Coordinates of N, CA, C and O in Angstrom, one line a residue:
X1 N -5.0 -0.1 -30.9 CA -5.2 -1.2 -29.9 C -4.0 -2.2 -30.0 O -3.5 -2.6 -29.0
X2 N -3.6 -2.5 -31.2 CA -2.5 -3.4 -31.4 C -1.2 -2.8 -30.9 O -0.4 -3.5 -30.3
X3 N -1.1 -1.5 -31.1 CA 0.2 -0.8 -30.7 C 0.3 -0.8 -29.2 O 1.3 -1.0 -28.6
X4 N -0.9 -0.6 -28.5 CA -0.8 -0.6 -27.0 C -0.5 -2.0 -26.5 O 0.2 -2.2 -25.5
X5 N -0.9 -3.1 -27.2 CA -0.6 -4.4 -26.8 C 0.9 -4.7 -27.0 O 1.5 -5.4 -26.2
X6 N 1.4 -4.2 -28.1 CA 2.9 -4.4 -28.3 C 3.7 -3.6 -27.3 O 4.8 -4.1 -26.9
X7 N 3.2 -2.4 -27.0 CA 3.9 -1.7 -25.9 C 3.9 -2.4 -24.6 O 4.8 -2.4 -23.8
X8 N 2.7 -3.0 -24.3 CA 2.6 -3.7 -23.0 C 3.5 -4.9 -23.0 O 4.2 -5.3 -22.0
X9 N 3.6 -5.6 -24.2 CA 4.5 -6.8 -24.3 C 6.0 -6.4 -24.2 O 6.8 -7.0 -23.5
X10 N 6.3 -5.2 -24.8 CA 7.7 -4.7 -24.7 C 8.0 -4.3 -23.2 O 9.1 -4.6 -22.7
X11 N 7.0 -3.7 -22.5 CA 7.2 -3.4 -21.1 C 7.5 -4.7 -20.3 O 8.4 -4.7 -19.5
X12 N 6.6 -5.7 -20.5 CA 6.8 -6.9 -19.8 C 8.1 -7.6 -20.0 O 8.7 -8.1 -19.1
X13 N 8.6 -7.5 -21.3 CA 9.8 -8.2 -21.6 C 11.0 -7.5 -21.0 O 12.0 -8.1 -20.6
X14 N 11.0 -6.1 -20.8 CA 12.1 -5.4 -20.3 C 12.0 -5.0 -18.8 O 12.9 -4.4 -18.3
X15 N 10.9 -5.4 -18.2 CA 10.6 -5.0 -16.8 C 11.5 -5.8 -15.9 O 11.9 -7.0 -16.1
X16 N 11.8 -5.2 -14.7 CA 12.7 -5.9 -13.7 C 11.8 -6.6 -12.7 O 12.3 -7.3 -11.8
X17 N 10.5 -6.6 -12.9 CA 9.5 -7.3 -12.0 C 9.7 -8.8 -12.2 O 9.6 -9.2 -13.4
X18 N 9.9 -9.5 -11.2 CA 10.2 -11.0 -11.3 C 9.0 -11.7 -11.9 O 7.9 -11.6 -11.4
X19 N 9.2 -12.4 -13.0 CA 8.1 -13.2 -13.6 C 7.3 -12.5 -14.7 O 6.5 -13.1 -15.4
X20 N 7.4 -11.1 -14.7 CA 6.5 -10.4 -15.7 C 6.9 -10.7 -17.1 O 6.1 -10.6 -18.0
X21 N 8.2 -11.0 -17.3 CA 8.6 -11.3 -18.7 C 8.0 -12.6 -19.3 O 8.1 -12.8 -20.5
X22 N 7.5 -13.4 -18.4 CA 6.9 -14.7 -18.9 C 5.4 -14.5 -19.3 O 4.8 -15.5 -19.8
X23 N 4.8 -13.4 -19.1 CA 3.4 -13.2 -19.4 C 3.1 -13.2 -20.9 O 2.3 -14.0 -21.4
X24 N 3.7 -12.2 -21.7 CA 3.2 -12.1 -23.1 C 3.9 -13.2 -23.9 O 4.9 -13.8 -23.6
X25 N 3.2 -13.5 -25.1 CA 3.8 -14.4 -26.0 C 4.7 -13.7 -27.0 O 4.4 -12.6 -27.4
X26 N 5.8 -14.3 -27.3 CA 6.8 -13.7 -28.3 C 6.9 -14.7 -29.5 O 6.7 -15.9 -29.3
X27 N 7.2 -14.1 -30.6 CA 7.3 -15.0 -31.8 C 8.6 -15.9 -31.6 O 9.6 -15.5 -31.1
X28 N 8.5 -17.1 -32.1 CA 9.6 -18.1 -32.0 C 9.7 -18.7 -30.6 O 10.8 -19.3 -30.4
X29 N 8.7 -18.7 -29.8 CA 8.9 -19.3 -28.5 C 8.5 -20.8 -28.6 O 7.8 -21.2 -29.5
X30 N 9.1 -21.7 -27.8 CA 8.8 -23.1 -27.8 C 7.4 -23.3 -27.4 O 6.7 -22.5 -26.8
X31 N 6.9 -24.5 -27.8 CA 5.5 -24.9 -27.5 C 5.1 -24.9 -26.0 O 4.0 -24.6 -25.6
X32 N 6.1 -25.4 -25.2 CA 5.8 -25.5 -23.8 C 5.7 -24.1 -23.1 O 5.3 -24.0 -21.9
X33 N 6.0 -23.1 -23.9 CA 6.0 -21.8 -23.3 C 4.7 -21.3 -22.8 O 4.5 -20.6 -21.9
X34 N 3.6 -21.8 -23.5 CA 2.3 -21.5 -23.1 C 2.0 -22.0 -21.7 O 1.2 -21.4 -20.9
X35 N 2.5 -23.2 -21.3 CA 2.4 -23.7 -20.0 C 3.1 -22.8 -18.9 O 2.6 -22.6 -17.9
X36 N 4.2 -22.3 -19.3 CA 5.0 -21.4 -18.4 C 4.2 -20.1 -18.3 O 4.0 -19.6 -17.1
X37 N 3.6 -19.6 -19.3 CA 2.8 -18.4 -19.3 C 1.6 -18.6 -18.4 O 1.3 -17.8 -17.5
X38 N 0.9 -19.7 -18.6 CA -0.3 -20.0 -17.8 C 0.1 -20.1 -16.4 O -0.7 -19.6 -15.5
X39 N 1.2 -20.8 -16.1 CA 1.6 -21.0 -14.7 C 1.9 -19.6 -14.0 O 1.5 -19.4 -12.9
X40 N 2.6 -18.7 -14.7 CA 2.9 -17.4 -14.1 C 1.7 -16.6 -14.0 O 1.5 -15.9 -12.9
X41 N 0.8 -16.6 -14.9 CA -0.5 -15.8 -14.8 C -1.3 -16.4 -13.6 O -1.8 -15.6 -12.8
X42 N -1.4 -17.7 -13.5 CA -2.1 -18.3 -12.4 C -1.5 -18.0 -11.1 O -2.2 -17.7 -10.1
X43 N -0.2 -18.1 -11.0 CA 0.5 -17.7 -9.7 C 0.3 -16.3 -9.4 O 0.1 -15.9 -8.2
X44 N 0.4 -15.4 -10.3 CA 0.2 -14.0 -10.1 C -1.3 -13.7 -9.6 O -1.5 -12.9 -8.6
X45 N -2.2 -14.3 -10.3 CA -3.6 -14.1 -9.9 C -3.9 -14.7 -8.5 O -4.6 -14.1 -7.7
X46 N -3.3 -15.8 -8.2 CA -3.5 -16.4 -6.8 C -2.8 -15.5 -5.8 O -3.4 -15.3 -4.7
X47 N -1.7 -14.9 -6.1 CA -1.0 -14.0 -5.1 C -1.9 -12.8 -4.9 O -2.0 -12.3 -3.8
X48 N -2.4 -12.3 -6.0 CA -3.3 -11.1 -5.9 C -4.6 -11.4 -5.1 O -5.0 -10.6 -4.3
X49 N -5.1 -12.6 -5.3 CA -6.3 -13.0 -4.5 C -5.9 -13.1 -3.0 O -6.7 -12.7 -2.1
X50 N -4.7 -13.7 -2.7 CA -4.3 -13.8 -1.3 C -4.1 -12.5 -0.7 O -4.5 -12.2 0.5
X51 N -3.5 -11.5 -1.4 CA -3.3 -10.2 -0.8 C -4.6 -9.5 -0.6 O -4.8 -8.9 0.5
X52 N -5.5 -9.7 -1.5 CA -6.8 -9.0 -1.4 C -7.6 -9.6 -0.1 O -8.1 -8.9 0.7
X53 N -7.5 -11.0 0.0 CA -8.2 -11.6 1.1 C -7.6 -11.2 2.4 O -8.4 -10.8 3.4
X54 N -6.3 -11.2 2.6 CA -5.7 -10.9 3.9 C -5.8 -9.4 4.2 O -6.0 -9.0 5.3
X55 N -5.8 -8.6 3.2 CA -6.0 -7.1 3.4 C -7.4 -6.9 3.9 O -7.6 -6.1 4.8
X56 N -8.4 -7.5 3.2 CA -9.8 -7.3 3.6 C -10.0 -7.9 5.1 O -10.7 -7.2 5.9
X57 N -9.4 -9.0 5.4 CA -9.5 -9.6 6.7 C -8.9 -8.7 7.8 O -9.5 -8.5 8.8
X58 N -7.8 -8.1 7.5 CA -7.1 -7.2 8.5 C -7.9 -5.9 8.7 O -8.1 -5.5 9.8
X59 N -8.4 -5.4 7.6 CA -9.3 -4.1 7.7 C -10.6 -4.4 8.5 O -11.0 -3.7 9.3
X60 N -11.2 -5.6 8.2 CA -12.4 -6.0 8.8 C -12.2 -6.2 10.3 O -13.0 -5.7 11.1
X61 N -11.1 -6.8 10.7 CA -10.8 -7.0 12.1 C -10.6 -5.6 12.8 O -11.0 -5.4 13.9
X62 N -9.9 -4.7 12.1 CA -9.6 -3.4 12.7 C -10.9 -2.6 12.9 O -11.1 -2.0 13.9
X63 N -11.8 -2.7 11.9 CA -13.0 -1.9 12.0 C -14.0 -2.5 13.0 O -15.0 -1.8 13.3
X64 N -13.8 -3.6 13.5 CA -14.7 -4.2 14.5 C -14.5 -3.6 15.9 O -15.3 -3.7 16.8
X65 N -13.4 -2.9 16.1 CA -13.0 -2.1 17.3 C -13.1 -3.0 18.6 O -13.7 -2.6 19.6
X66 N -12.6 -4.2 18.5 CA -12.7 -5.1 19.7 C -11.7 -4.6 20.7 O -10.5 -4.4 20.5
X67 N -12.2 -4.3 21.9 CA -11.4 -4.0 23.0 C -11.8 -4.8 24.2 O -13.0 -5.1 24.4
X68 N -10.9 -5.1 25.1 CA -11.2 -5.8 26.3 C -10.7 -5.0 27.5 O -9.5 -4.6 27.5
X69 N -11.6 -4.6 28.4 CA -11.2 -3.8 29.5 C -11.8 -4.5 30.8 O -12.9 -4.8 30.8
X70 N -10.9 -4.7 31.7 CA -11.4 -5.3 33.0 C -10.9 -4.4 34.1 O -9.8 -4.0 34.2
X71 N -11.8 -4.1 35.0 CA -11.5 -3.3 36.2 C -12.3 -3.7 37.4 O -13.4 -4.2 37.3
X72 N -11.7 -3.5 38.5 CA -12.3 -3.7 39.8 C -12.4 -2.5 40.6 O -11.3 -1.8 40.7
X73 N -13.5 -2.1 41.2 CA -13.6 -0.9 42.0 C -13.6 -1.4 43.5 O -14.4 -2.2 43.9
X74 N -12.7 -0.9 44.3 CA -12.6 -1.2 45.7 C -12.7 0.2 46.4 O -12.0 1.1 46.2
X75 N -13.6 0.2 47.3 CA -13.8 1.5 48.1 C -13.1 1.4 49.4 O -13.1 0.4 50.1
X76 N -12.4 2.5 49.7 CA -11.6 2.6 50.9 C -12.5 3.4 51.9 O -13.0 4.4 51.5
X77 N -12.6 2.9 53.2 CA -13.5 3.6 54.1 C -13.0 5.0 54.4 O -13.7 6.0 54.4
X78 N -11.7 5.2 54.8 CA -11.1 6.5 55.1 C -9.8 6.6 54.5 O -8.9 5.7 54.5
X79 N -9.6 7.7 53.9 CA -8.3 8.1 53.3 C -7.8 9.4 54.0 O -8.6 10.4 53.9
X80 N -6.7 9.4 54.5 CA -6.2 10.6 55.2 C -5.9 11.6 54.1 O -5.3 11.3 53.0
X81 N -6.2 12.9 54.3 CA -5.9 13.9 53.4 C -4.4 14.2 53.4 O -3.8 14.3 54.5
X82 N -3.8 14.2 52.2 CA -2.3 14.4 52.2 C -1.9 15.8 52.7 O -2.5 16.8 52.5
X83 N -0.8 15.8 53.4 CA -0.2 17.1 53.9 C 0.4 17.8 52.7 O 1.2 17.2 52.0
X84 N 0.1 19.0 52.6 CA 0.6 19.8 51.5 C 1.4 21.0 52.0 O 0.8 21.7 52.9
X85 N 2.6 21.2 51.6 CA 3.4 22.3 52.1 C 3.8 23.1 50.8 O 4.4 22.5 49.9
X86 N 3.6 24.4 50.8 CA 4.0 25.2 49.7 C 5.2 26.1 50.2 O 5.0 26.9 51.1
X87 N 6.3 25.9 49.5 CA 7.5 26.7 49.9 C 7.7 27.7 48.8 O 7.8 27.4 47.6
X88 N 7.9 29.0 49.2 CA 8.2 30.0 48.3 C 9.7 30.2 48.3 O 10.2 30.7 49.2
X89 N 10.3 29.9 47.2 CA 11.7 30.1 47.1 C 12.1 31.4 46.4 O 13.2 31.7 46.0
X90 N 11.1 32.3 46.2 CA 11.3 33.6 45.6 C 12.1 34.5 46.6 O 11.7 34.6 47.8
X91 N 13.1 35.1 46.2 CA 13.9 36.0 47.1 C 13.3 37.4 47.2 O 13.8 38.1 48.0
X92 N 12.3 37.7 46.5 CA 11.6 39.0 46.6 C 10.7 38.9 47.8 O 10.0 38.0 48.1
X93 N 10.7 40.0 48.6 CA 9.8 40.1 49.7 C 8.8 41.2 49.4 O 9.1 42.2 48.8
X94 N 7.6 41.1 50.0 CA 6.6 42.0 49.8 C 7.0 43.4 50.3 O 6.7 44.4 49.7
X95 N 7.6 43.4 51.5 CA 8.1 44.7 52.0 C 9.1 45.4 51.2 O 9.1 46.6 51.0
X96 N 10.0 44.6 50.5 CA 11.0 45.2 49.7 C 10.3 45.8 48.4 O 10.7 46.8 47.9
X97 N 9.3 45.1 47.9 CA 8.6 45.7 46.7 C 7.8 46.9 47.1 O 7.9 47.9 46.4
X98 N 7.2 47.0 48.3 CA 6.5 48.2 48.7 C 7.5 49.3 48.9 O 7.2 50.5 48.6
X99 N 8.7 49.0 49.4 CA 9.7 50.1 49.6 C 10.2 50.7 48.3 O 10.4 51.8 48.1
X100 N 10.3 49.8 47.3 CA 10.8 50.2 46.0 C 9.7 51.0 45.2 O 10.1 51.9 44.5
X101 N 8.5 50.6 45.3 CA 7.4 51.3 44.6 C 6.9 52.5 45.3 O 6.3 53.4 44.7
X102 N 7.0 52.5 46.5 CA 6.4 53.6 47.3 C 5.0 53.1 47.7 O 4.3 52.6 46.9
X103 N 4.7 53.3 48.9 CA 3.4 52.8 49.5 C 2.2 53.5 48.9 O 1.1 53.0 48.9
X104 N 2.4 54.7 48.2 CA 1.2 55.4 47.7 C 0.7 54.7 46.4 O -0.4 54.9 46.0
X105 N 1.6 54.0 45.7 CA 1.2 53.4 44.4 C 0.5 52.1 44.6 O 0.0 51.5 43.7
X106 N 0.5 51.6 45.8 CA -0.1 50.3 46.1 C -1.6 50.4 46.4 O -2.2 51.1 47.0

């Protein structure tokens, strides 16, 4: 258990995470260092609490599925049917196909 604490302290001391090196106590530190440690721990815990709160709030709002839809229905008395023209741009002709296959196979 002591070895794991010393490993954690060594990790905190050499870590590149900002402020993590201020957490553990080291031999030969000045007396005010405990205030610095307490401040960093308090700041980290407050930040963790804020992240937790805002994450919970965002997920809660998302899961409420709030949607707003507004529509008006207007009925038209008469609508003319659109004119539809189908143009066949195929160059094959039915008569040419019949000539190629022979009329007996159709």
